[in-house]
mmCIF file of C-alpha atoms in Angstrom:
data_model
loop_
_atom_site.group_PDB
_atom_site.id
_atom_site.type_symbol
_atom_site.label_atom_id
_atom_site.label_comp_id
_atom_site.label_asym_id
_atom_site.label_seq_id
_atom_site.Cartn_x
_atom_site.Cartn_y
_atom_site.Cartn_z
ATOM 1 C CA MET L 147 -25.333 123.235 60.928
ATOM 2 C CA TRP L 148 -23.970 126.782 61.125
ATOM 3 C CA ILE L 149 -25.860 127.276 64.547
ATOM 4 C CA ASN L 150 -24.286 124.146 66.012
ATOM 5 C CA ASN L 151 -20.706 125.287 64.981
ATOM 6 C CA GLN L 152 -21.222 128.502 66.853
ATOM 7 C CA SER L 153 -22.580 127.002 70.053
ATOM 8 C CA SER L 154 -20.788 125.127 72.833
ATOM 9 C CA GLN L 155 -21.997 121.635 74.032
ATOM 10 C CA ASP L 156 -23.373 123.129 77.159
ATOM 11 C CA ASP L 157 -25.610 125.718 75.305
ATOM 12 C CA PHE L 158 -29.207 125.243 74.223
ATOM 13 C CA ILE L 159 -30.179 126.382 70.788
ATOM 14 C CA LEU L 160 -33.389 128.235 70.577
ATOM 15 C CA LEU L 161 -34.924 127.848 67.235
ATOM 16 C CA GLY L 162 -37.515 130.452 67.735
ATOM 17 C CA PHE L 163 -38.868 131.618 64.304
ATOM 18 C CA LEU L 164 -35.837 130.131 62.452
ATOM 19 C CA ASP L 165 -38.323 128.455 59.835
ATOM 20 C CA CYS L 166 -39.581 131.960 59.083
ATOM 21 C CA PRO L 167 -36.536 134.133 58.934
ATOM 22 C CA TRP L 168 -38.499 136.968 57.176
ATOM 23 C CA LEU L 169 -40.382 137.385 60.539
ATOM 24 C CA GLU L 170 -37.378 138.175 62.622
ATOM 25 C CA THR L 171 -37.080 141.795 61.751
ATOM 26 C CA PRO L 172 -40.772 142.784 62.203
ATOM 27 C CA LEU L 173 -40.874 140.644 65.406
ATOM 28 C CA PHE L 174 -37.829 142.392 66.800
ATOM 29 C CA VAL L 175 -39.504 145.774 66.310
ATOM 30 C CA ILE L 176 -42.802 144.579 67.811
ATOM 31 C CA PHE L 177 -41.020 142.972 70.830
ATOM 32 C CA LEU L 178 -38.881 145.977 71.384
ATOM 33 C CA VAL L 179 -41.803 148.383 71.296
ATOM 34 C CA ALA L 180 -43.816 146.150 73.545
ATOM 35 C CA TYR L 181 -41.123 145.813 76.006
ATOM 36 C CA ASN L 182 -40.599 149.553 76.125
ATOM 37 C CA PHE L 183 -44.243 150.110 76.767
ATOM 38 C CA ALA L 184 -44.179 147.356 79.462
ATOM 39 C CA LEU L 185 -41.362 149.098 81.245
ATOM 40 C CA LEU L 186 -43.063 152.542 80.880
ATOM 41 C CA GLY L 187 -46.474 151.535 82.071
ATOM 42 C CA ASN L 188 -45.430 149.204 84.953
ATOM 43 C CA ILE L 189 -42.681 151.581 86.355
ATOM 44 C CA SER L 190 -45.175 154.381 86.216
ATOM 45 C CA ILE L 191 -47.624 152.414 88.225
ATOM 46 C CA ILE L 192 -45.054 151.446 90.813
ATOM 47 C CA LEU L 193 -43.890 154.988 91.225
ATOM 48 C CA VAL L 194 -47.191 156.752 91.537
ATOM 49 C CA SER L 195 -48.502 154.013 93.943
ATOM 50 C CA CYS L 196 -45.565 154.463 96.196
ATOM 51 C CA LEU L 197 -45.251 158.186 96.113
ATOM 52 C CA ASP L 198 -48.830 159.598 95.863
ATOM 53 C CA PRO L 199 -50.759 159.550 99.113
ATOM 54 C CA GLN L 200 -54.070 159.405 97.196
ATOM 55 C CA LEU L 201 -53.215 155.975 95.947
ATOM 56 C CA ASP L 202 -52.146 154.708 99.300
ATOM 57 C CA ILE L 203 -54.893 152.021 99.566
ATOM 58 C CA PRO L 204 -54.903 148.301 99.551
ATOM 59 C CA MET L 205 -56.224 148.263 95.878
ATOM 60 C CA TYR L 206 -53.124 150.026 94.531
ATOM 61 C CA PHE L 207 -50.786 148.373 96.886
ATOM 62 C CA PHE L 208 -51.632 144.969 95.115
ATOM 63 C CA VAL L 209 -51.599 146.777 91.769
ATOM 64 C CA SER L 210 -48.069 147.920 92.331
ATOM 65 C CA ASN L 211 -47.206 144.312 93.197
ATOM 66 C CA LEU L 212 -48.728 143.229 89.988
ATOM 67 C CA SER L 213 -46.764 145.737 88.034
ATOM 68 C CA LEU L 214 -43.566 144.603 89.680
ATOM 69 C CA THR L 215 -44.456 141.038 88.763
ATOM 70 C CA ASP L 216 -45.146 141.975 85.154
ATOM 71 C CA LEU L 217 -41.972 144.086 85.016
ATOM 72 C CA CYS L 218 -39.798 141.231 86.086
ATOM 73 C CA TYR L 219 -41.892 138.740 84.018
ATOM 74 C CA THR L 220 -40.986 140.409 80.663
ATOM 75 C CA THR L 221 -37.426 141.306 81.737
ATOM 76 C CA CYS L 222 -36.564 137.585 82.261
ATOM 77 C CA THR L 223 -37.535 136.593 78.682
ATOM 78 C CA VAL L 224 -37.794 139.646 76.197
ATOM 79 C CA PRO L 225 -34.077 140.811 76.256
ATOM 80 C CA GLN L 226 -32.832 137.252 75.444
ATOM 81 C CA ILE L 227 -35.457 137.078 72.671
ATOM 82 C CA LEU L 228 -34.391 140.401 71.166
ATOM 83 C CA VAL L 229 -30.653 139.269 71.278
ATOM 84 C CA ASN L 230 -31.430 136.105 69.527
ATOM 85 C CA LEU L 231 -33.658 137.777 66.871
ATOM 86 C CA ARG L 232 -30.791 140.017 65.879
ATOM 87 C CA GLY L 233 -27.881 137.680 66.327
ATOM 88 C CA LYS L 234 -26.714 134.593 64.614
ATOM 89 C CA GLY L 235 -25.900 132.288 67.482
ATOM 90 C CA LYS L 236 -29.531 131.913 68.909
ATOM 91 C CA THR L 237 -28.133 130.234 71.983
ATOM 92 C CA ILE L 238 -28.518 130.294 75.687
ATOM 93 C CA GLY L 239 -26.203 128.762 78.290
ATOM 94 C CA TYR L 240 -27.503 125.881 80.509
ATOM 95 C CA GLY L 241 -27.193 128.083 83.632
ATOM 96 C CA GLY L 242 -29.083 130.824 81.934
ATOM 97 C CA CYS L 243 -31.796 128.497 80.654
ATOM 98 C CA VAL L 244 -32.351 127.121 84.232
ATOM 99 C CA ALA L 245 -32.474 130.625 85.683
ATOM 100 C CA GLN L 246 -34.899 131.823 83.048
ATOM 101 C CA LEU L 247 -37.157 128.843 83.621
ATOM 102 C CA TYR L 248 -37.038 129.258 87.452
ATOM 103 C CA PHE L 249 -37.863 133.065 87.333
ATOM 104 C CA PHE L 250 -40.393 132.759 84.627
ATOM 105 C CA LEU L 251 -42.353 129.982 86.533
ATOM 106 C CA ALA L 252 -41.858 131.853 89.917
ATOM 107 C CA LEU L 253 -43.306 135.175 88.674
ATOM 108 C CA GLY L 254 -46.164 133.441 86.652
ATOM 109 C CA SER L 255 -47.112 131.539 89.819
ATOM 110 C CA THR L 256 -47.022 134.707 91.911
ATOM 111 C CA GLU L 257 -49.257 136.530 89.400
ATOM 112 C CA CYS L 258 -51.831 133.672 89.568
ATOM 113 C CA ILE L 259 -52.146 133.925 93.345
ATOM 114 C CA LEU L 260 -51.935 137.796 93.307
ATOM 115 C CA LEU L 261 -54.957 138.089 90.797
ATOM 116 C CA ALA L 262 -56.977 135.994 93.267
ATOM 117 C CA ILE L 263 -56.091 138.159 96.256
ATOM 118 C CA MET L 264 -56.997 141.259 94.197
ATOM 119 C CA VAL L 265 -60.532 139.977 93.693
ATOM 120 C CA PHE L 266 -60.805 139.276 97.351
ATOM 121 C CA ASP L 267 -60.054 142.940 97.869
ATOM 122 C CA HIS L 268 -62.916 143.827 95.492
ATOM 123 C CA TYR L 269 -65.194 141.318 97.364
ATOM 124 C CA ALA L 270 -64.376 143.017 100.698
ATOM 125 C CA ALA L 271 -65.111 146.387 99.347
ATOM 126 C CA VAL L 272 -68.496 145.494 97.745
ATOM 127 C CA CYS L 273 -69.795 142.859 100.076
ATOM 128 C CA LYS L 274 -68.259 143.845 103.392
ATOM 129 C CA PRO L 275 -67.825 147.661 103.015
ATOM 130 C CA LEU L 276 -68.143 148.461 106.731
ATOM 131 C CA HIS L 277 -65.475 145.965 107.702
ATOM 132 C CA TYR L 278 -63.148 146.691 104.718
ATOM 133 C CA ARG L 279 -60.547 148.725 106.664
ATOM 134 C CA ILE L 280 -60.257 145.899 109.196
ATOM 135 C CA ILE L 281 -60.117 143.049 106.643
ATOM 136 C CA MET L 282 -57.799 144.909 104.339
ATOM 137 C CA SER L 283 -55.559 146.564 107.075
ATOM 138 C CA GLN L 284 -52.039 147.467 106.112
ATOM 139 C CA ARG L 285 -50.573 144.590 108.102
ATOM 140 C CA HIS L 286 -52.939 142.024 106.448
ATOM 141 C CA CYS L 287 -52.138 143.389 103.104
ATOM 142 C CA ILE L 288 -48.370 142.991 103.619
ATOM 143 C CA HIS L 289 -48.850 139.551 104.918
ATOM 144 C CA MET L 290 -50.882 138.522 101.872
ATOM 145 C CA ALA L 291 -48.361 140.006 99.521
ATOM 146 C CA THR L 292 -45.340 138.408 101.159
ATOM 147 C CA GLY L 293 -47.141 134.941 101.228
ATOM 148 C CA THR L 294 -47.982 135.314 97.579
ATOM 149 C CA TRP L 295 -44.276 135.919 96.528
ATOM 150 C CA ILE L 296 -43.041 133.169 98.734
ATOM 151 C CA SER L 297 -45.603 130.709 97.442
ATOM 152 C CA GLY L 298 -44.859 131.590 93.895
ATOM 153 C CA PHE L 299 -41.073 131.122 94.220
ATOM 154 C CA ALA L 300 -41.537 127.819 96.292
ATOM 155 C CA ASN L 301 -43.708 126.423 93.627
ATOM 156 C CA SER L 302 -41.283 127.341 90.939
ATOM 157 C CA LEU L 303 -38.480 125.573 92.752
ATOM 158 C CA VAL L 304 -40.456 122.315 92.743
ATOM 159 C CA GLN L 305 -41.494 122.607 89.125
ATOM 160 C CA SER L 306 -38.085 123.660 87.941
ATOM 161 C CA THR L 307 -36.609 120.667 89.781
ATOM 162 C CA LEU L 308 -38.909 118.309 88.126
ATOM 163 C CA ILE L 309 -37.833 119.648 84.708
ATOM 164 C CA VAL L 310 -34.014 119.817 85.451
ATOM 165 C CA VAL L 311 -33.838 116.107 86.646
ATOM 166 C CA VAL L 312 -35.264 114.799 83.415
ATOM 167 C CA PRO L 313 -32.509 113.199 81.307
ATOM 168 C CA GLN L 314 -32.043 114.762 77.919
ATOM 169 C CA CYS L 315 -29.274 112.559 76.436
ATOM 170 C CA GLY L 316 -27.456 115.438 74.705
ATOM 171 C CA HIS L 317 -30.672 117.004 73.132
ATOM 172 C CA ARG L 318 -30.055 120.678 72.988
ATOM 173 C CA VAL L 319 -32.394 122.158 70.287
ATOM 174 C CA ILE L 320 -35.449 123.903 71.820
ATOM 175 C CA ASP L 321 -38.121 124.624 69.320
ATOM 176 C CA HIS L 322 -39.071 127.857 71.101
ATOM 177 C CA PHE L 323 -37.745 131.340 71.683
ATOM 178 C CA PHE L 324 -37.055 130.901 75.458
ATOM 179 C CA CYS L 325 -36.797 128.110 77.923
ATOM 180 C CA GLU L 326 -40.299 126.942 78.904
ATOM 181 C CA VAL L 327 -41.676 123.748 80.534
ATOM 182 C CA PRO L 328 -43.377 121.952 77.507
ATOM 183 C CA ALA L 329 -40.638 122.679 75.164
ATOM 184 C CA LEU L 330 -37.954 121.416 77.596
ATOM 185 C CA LEU L 331 -39.987 118.196 78.378
ATOM 186 C CA LYS L 332 -39.924 117.549 74.653
ATOM 187 C CA LEU L 333 -36.064 117.038 74.809
ATOM 188 C CA ALA L 334 -36.500 114.199 77.378
ATOM 189 C CA CYS L 335 -35.245 110.813 76.278
ATOM 190 C CA ALA L 336 -36.866 109.060 79.118
ATOM 191 C CA ASP L 337 -40.365 108.392 80.292
ATOM 192 C CA THR L 338 -41.863 111.635 81.624
ATOM 193 C CA HIS L 339 -45.410 110.497 82.626
ATOM 194 C CA VAL L 340 -44.684 110.995 86.251
ATOM 195 C CA ASN L 341 -43.220 114.370 85.777
ATOM 196 C CA GLU L 342 -46.021 115.381 83.573
ATOM 197 C CA ALA L 343 -48.707 114.169 86.159
ATOM 198 C CA GLU L 344 -46.888 116.135 88.981
ATOM 199 C CA LEU L 345 -46.636 119.273 86.775
ATOM 200 C CA ASN L 346 -50.401 118.943 85.860
ATOM 201 C CA VAL L 347 -51.235 118.754 89.583
ATOM 202 C CA LEU L 348 -49.346 121.849 90.421
ATOM 203 C CA GLY L 349 -50.673 123.629 87.330
ATOM 204 C CA THR L 350 -54.129 122.651 88.539
ATOM 205 C CA LEU L 351 -53.612 124.115 91.918
ATOM 206 C CA LEU L 352 -52.127 127.293 90.658
ATOM 207 C CA LEU L 353 -54.289 127.915 87.615
ATOM 208 C CA LEU L 354 -57.662 126.177 87.802
ATOM 209 C CA VAL L 355 -58.359 126.609 91.648
ATOM 210 C CA PRO L 356 -57.660 130.455 91.744
ATOM 211 C CA ARG L 357 -59.618 130.838 88.438
ATOM 212 C CA THR L 358 -62.604 128.939 89.975
ATOM 213 C CA LEU L 359 -62.319 131.005 93.247
ATOM 214 C CA ILE L 360 -62.140 134.217 91.247
ATOM 215 C CA LEU L 361 -65.352 133.352 89.085
ATOM 216 C CA GLY L 362 -67.201 132.292 92.349
ATOM 217 C CA THR L 363 -66.257 135.558 94.041
ATOM 218 C CA TYR L 364 -67.470 137.510 91.127
ATOM 219 C CA VAL L 365 -70.795 135.773 91.311
ATOM 220 C CA LEU L 366 -71.102 136.941 94.917
ATOM 221 C CA ILE L 367 -69.951 140.401 93.899
ATOM 222 C CA ALA L 368 -72.494 140.656 91.151
ATOM 223 C CA GLN L 369 -75.204 139.635 93.384
ATOM 224 C CA ALA L 370 -74.238 142.404 95.834
ATOM 225 C CA ILE L 371 -73.997 144.943 93.038
ATOM 226 C CA MET L 372 -77.494 144.195 91.730
ATOM 227 C CA ARG L 373 -78.943 144.954 95.151
ATOM 228 C CA ILE L 374 -77.532 148.504 95.090
ATOM 229 C CA HIS L 375 -80.276 150.982 94.240
ATOM 230 C CA SER L 376 -78.013 153.641 92.835
ATOM 231 C CA VAL L 377 -77.512 153.300 89.017
ATOM 232 C CA GLU L 378 -74.427 155.368 89.158
ATOM 233 C CA SER L 379 -72.925 153.311 91.961
ATOM 234 C CA ARG L 380 -73.815 150.052 90.284
ATOM 235 C CA TRP L 381 -72.155 151.119 87.049
ATOM 236 C CA LYS L 382 -69.055 152.297 88.908
ATOM 237 C CA SER L 383 -68.868 148.901 90.601
ATOM 238 C CA PHE L 384 -69.248 146.882 87.324
ATOM 239 C CA ASN L 385 -66.666 149.204 85.759
ATOM 240 C CA THR L 386 -64.016 148.595 88.323
ATOM 241 C CA CYS L 387 -64.556 144.849 88.387
ATOM 242 C CA ALA L 388 -64.642 144.629 84.687
ATOM 243 C CA SER L 389 -61.038 145.750 84.163
ATOM 244 C CA HIS L 390 -59.780 143.180 86.625
ATOM 245 C CA LEU L 391 -61.808 140.496 84.945
ATOM 246 C CA LEU L 392 -60.375 141.280 81.645
ATOM 247 C CA VAL L 393 -56.729 140.928 82.982
ATOM 248 C CA VAL L 394 -57.740 137.699 84.622
ATOM 249 C CA SER L 395 -59.234 136.396 81.387
ATOM 250 C CA LEU L 396 -56.184 137.322 79.323
ATOM 251 C CA PHE L 397 -53.699 135.726 81.713
ATOM 252 C CA TYR L 398 -55.587 132.564 82.745
ATOM 253 C CA PHE L 399 -56.903 131.561 79.435
ATOM 254 C CA THR L 400 -53.518 131.511 77.687
ATOM 255 C CA ALA L 401 -51.704 130.064 80.800
ATOM 256 C CA ILE L 402 -54.173 127.294 81.171
ATOM 257 C CA SER L 403 -54.056 126.214 77.571
ATOM 258 C CA MET L 404 -50.404 125.743 77.927
ATOM 259 C CA TYR L 405 -49.800 124.265 81.273
ATOM 260 C CA VAL L 406 -52.920 122.168 82.161
ATOM 261 C CA GLN L 407 -52.427 119.615 79.311
ATOM 262 C CA PRO L 408 -50.052 116.764 78.741
ATOM 263 C CA PRO L 409 -46.773 118.092 77.336
ATOM 264 C CA SER L 410 -46.928 115.033 74.918
ATOM 265 C CA SER L 411 -49.849 116.858 73.245
ATOM 266 C CA TYR L 412 -47.825 120.135 73.099
ATOM 267 C CA SER L 413 -47.907 121.772 69.746
ATOM 268 C CA HIS L 414 -44.908 124.038 69.062
ATOM 269 C CA ASP L 415 -46.500 126.717 66.840
ATOM 270 C CA ARG L 416 -49.399 127.010 69.220
ATOM 271 C CA GLY L 417 -47.136 127.104 72.181
ATOM 272 C CA LYS L 418 -45.170 129.996 70.759
ATOM 273 C CA ILE L 419 -48.373 132.038 70.047
ATOM 274 C CA MET L 420 -49.598 131.476 73.508
ATOM 275 C CA ALA L 421 -46.173 132.304 75.085
ATOM 276 C CA LEU L 422 -46.373 135.601 73.328
ATOM 277 C CA PHE L 423 -49.790 136.325 74.898
ATOM 278 C CA TYR L 424 -49.002 135.643 78.560
ATOM 279 C CA GLY L 425 -45.255 136.215 78.470
ATOM 280 C CA ILE L 426 -45.186 139.644 76.545
ATOM 281 C CA ILE L 427 -48.635 140.887 75.509
ATOM 282 C CA THR L 428 -50.496 140.508 78.660
ATOM 283 C CA PRO L 429 -47.817 142.120 80.951
ATOM 284 C CA THR L 430 -47.682 145.112 78.550
ATOM 285 C CA LEU L 431 -51.433 145.587 78.346
ATOM 286 C CA ASN L 432 -52.050 145.148 82.110
ATOM 287 C CA PRO L 433 -51.106 148.701 83.270
ATOM 288 C CA PHE L 434 -53.103 150.231 80.542
ATOM 289 C CA ILE L 435 -56.175 148.050 81.123
ATOM 290 C CA TYR L 436 -56.168 148.053 84.853
ATOM 291 C CA THR L 437 -54.839 151.428 86.008
ATOM 292 C CA LEU L 438 -53.619 153.797 83.387
ATOM 293 C CA MET L 439 -57.196 154.063 82.140
ATOM 294 C CA ASN L 440 -58.338 154.873 85.720
ATOM 295 C CA LYS L 441 -59.019 158.477 86.512
ATOM 296 C CA ASP L 442 -57.308 158.262 89.888
ATOM 297 C CA VAL L 443 -54.093 157.022 88.443
ATOM 298 C CA LYS L 444 -54.224 159.679 85.581
ATOM 299 C CA ALA L 445 -54.709 162.334 88.231
ATOM 300 C CA ALA L 446 -51.811 160.853 90.177
ATOM 301 C CA LEU L 447 -49.626 161.005 87.150
ATOM 302 C CA ARG L 448 -50.524 164.627 86.567
ATOM 303 C CA ARG L 449 -49.668 165.499 90.111
ATOM 304 C CA ALA L 450 -46.415 163.619 89.594
ATOM 305 C CA LEU L 451 -45.486 165.701 86.630
ATOM 306 C CA THR L 452 -46.325 168.894 88.352
ATOM 307 C CA LYS L 453 -44.404 167.677 91.565
ATOM 308 C CA SER L 454 -47.471 168.255 93.803
ATOM 309 C CA PHE L 455 -47.174 164.933 95.809
ATOM 310 C CA GLY L 456 -48.285 165.472 99.473
ATOM 311 C CA SER L 457 -46.918 163.947 102.587
ATOM 312 C CA ARG L 458 -47.512 160.255 103.335
ATOM 313 C CA GLY L 459 -48.591 158.684 106.585
ATOM 314 C CA ASP L 460 -49.987 155.751 108.409
ATOM 315 C CA ASP L 461 -53.260 157.682 108.878
ATOM 316 C CA LEU L 462 -54.045 157.152 105.188
ATOM 317 C CA TRP L 463 -54.291 153.392 105.602
ATOM 318 C CA LYS L 464 -56.340 153.996 108.759
ATOM 319 C CA GLY L 465 -58.589 156.476 107.086
ATOM 320 C CA ASP L 466 -58.149 159.234 109.747
ATOM 321 C CA PRO L 467 -60.810 161.888 109.006
ATOM 322 C CA ARG L 468 -58.491 164.534 110.556
ATOM 323 C CA SER L 469 -56.117 164.059 107.641
ATOM 324 C CA THR L 470 -56.479 166.693 104.973
ATOM 325 C CA ASP L 471 -55.117 164.299 102.316
ATOM 326 C CA ARG L 472 -57.147 161.372 103.456
ATOM 327 C CA CYS L 473 -57.495 158.840 100.618
ATOM 328 C CA VAL L 474 -60.888 157.460 99.658
ATOM 329 C CA PHE L 475 -60.849 153.706 100.207
ATOM 330 C CA LEU L 476 -62.261 151.179 97.712
ATOM 331 C CA PRO L 477 -65.790 150.922 99.068
ATOM 332 C CA GLU L 478 -66.171 154.655 98.778
ATOM 333 C CA ARG L 479 -64.642 154.601 95.242
ATOM 334 C CA ILE L 480 -66.739 151.688 94.097
ATOM 335 C CA LEU L 481 -70.101 152.300 95.845
ATOM 336 C CA GLY L 482 -70.100 155.997 96.250
ATOM 337 C CA MET L 483 -70.575 157.951 99.424
ATOM 338 C CA GLU L 484 -74.393 157.851 99.095
ATOM 339 C CA VAL L 485 -74.500 154.062 99.212
ATOM 340 C CA MET L 486 -71.888 154.123 102.019
ATOM 341 C CA ARG L 487 -74.164 156.406 104.158
ATOM 342 C CA GLU L 488 -76.997 154.028 103.613
ATOM 343 C CA TRP L 489 -74.935 151.227 104.886
ATOM 344 C CA TYR L 490 -73.845 153.146 107.970
ATOM 345 C CA VAL L 491 -77.491 154.078 108.667
ATOM 346 C CA LYS L 492 -78.817 150.551 108.318
ATOM 347 C CA CYS L 493 -75.882 149.141 110.542
ATOM 348 C CA HIS L 494 -76.648 151.829 113.175
ATOM 349 C CA ARG L 495 -80.376 150.885 113.261
ATOM 350 C CA VAL L 496 -79.517 147.170 113.520
ATOM 351 C CA HIS L 497 -77.078 147.917 116.311
ATOM 352 C CA ARG L 498 -79.623 150.093 118.385
ATOM 353 C CA TRP L 499 -82.261 147.400 117.767
ATOM 354 C CA SER L 500 -79.897 144.643 119.083
ATOM 355 C CA ARG L 501 -79.198 146.670 122.181
ATOM 356 C CA THR L 502 -82.704 147.851 122.939
ATOM 357 C CA GLY L 503 -84.766 144.996 121.473
ATOM 358 C CA LYS L 504 -86.981 147.601 119.703
ATOM 359 C CA LYS L 505 -86.939 147.763 115.934
ATOM 360 C CA GLN L 506 -86.217 151.223 114.664
#
C-alpha cells in the first residue's frame, strides 16, 4: 500500500525485486558497475573507429554502429532501474513507460538486423575476397546501416502501437523492473490473442529469420575456410568469426526465449533473468568480446592514448596503395596476404584463359 500512496494514477508501479528486498543493494552495485563498463567499452569503440584510419574499414564501421546501439540500449533502461532500486517510489510515468518500450524495441530490432549484416561482411571477406571492396563499398555500407536503423524504429512503432492500444482497465502494477512487452500484455483486461499473434509474427521475422540466415551463412563460410591450405589463415578466419558468433548466440538465445512465445505462457521470474542478459549483460560484454580483445583495436587504443592518429581520407575505403596509412581490409586480415596472393594469381590465370582460350 505504501507504494500506491506515493504514485499517481497515471504512473506504473515497477515491482522489480520487491519480493526480495535484500537483493536490491547488491543488484544496484552490479547494475551500476555493468553500466559503467558498458559506457566505457562502447564509447571507446565508437571513438577509435571514428578517429583511427587503421580501423576505417566496413567491419569496424558496423562494429561502431553495434556499439552505438548497445550504448543507447542500456541507457534507455538501466538509469531507471538504478533509481528504482535505491528509491521508495519504484514508479515510472505513462509517457516514460511508452517511450522506454518504444526505444527498447527499436534498438533491439536494429541490433537483430545489424548482426545479420555483419555476418554478410564476413561472408564477403571469406567467400568473395576479390570483390570485397566493391560489395562492401562505403556507399553500400552507409545504405545498409541507414536501412537497418530505419527498419528497427519502424518495427518498434508497429509493436509499440499493438501494446499501447490494449485496454488495461486501470491495472498499473508491472511485475518487472522496466516496461517490456510480455509484462505489459499481462496487464490487459481484454482478449489479446490477435495482438499476441501479430507480435509473434514480427518476432519471427526479426529473430528467427536473421538467426537462420546467420547460421546458413556461417555454414558457407566454414566450407570456404576448410578449403584454405594455410593453417594460420584458417585459424585467423575461425577466430574472427567465433567472436561474432558468440555475440549472436548471447543476444538471439535470450531474445528468442522471450519474444517468440505466447505472452500468456510468460513467467515473471524467468522473464527478469532473460531481460538481464539481453538488456544489460550482453551490451556490456559485446565490446569486450568482439573488439577490445582484438589486437587491431588494442593497437588503436594505444595510438589514441599517445595521440598518434593519422589523417583520414576516402582513399582508405578505396584501398589506394599510394596511401602510406592504407588500412588492411577484412579479407587480408582474415585470410592473410599469402592466401590473397593465391586468389589473385588464380583469378589472373582464369582471366587469361577466358581471353585466349588456352589453359595456363
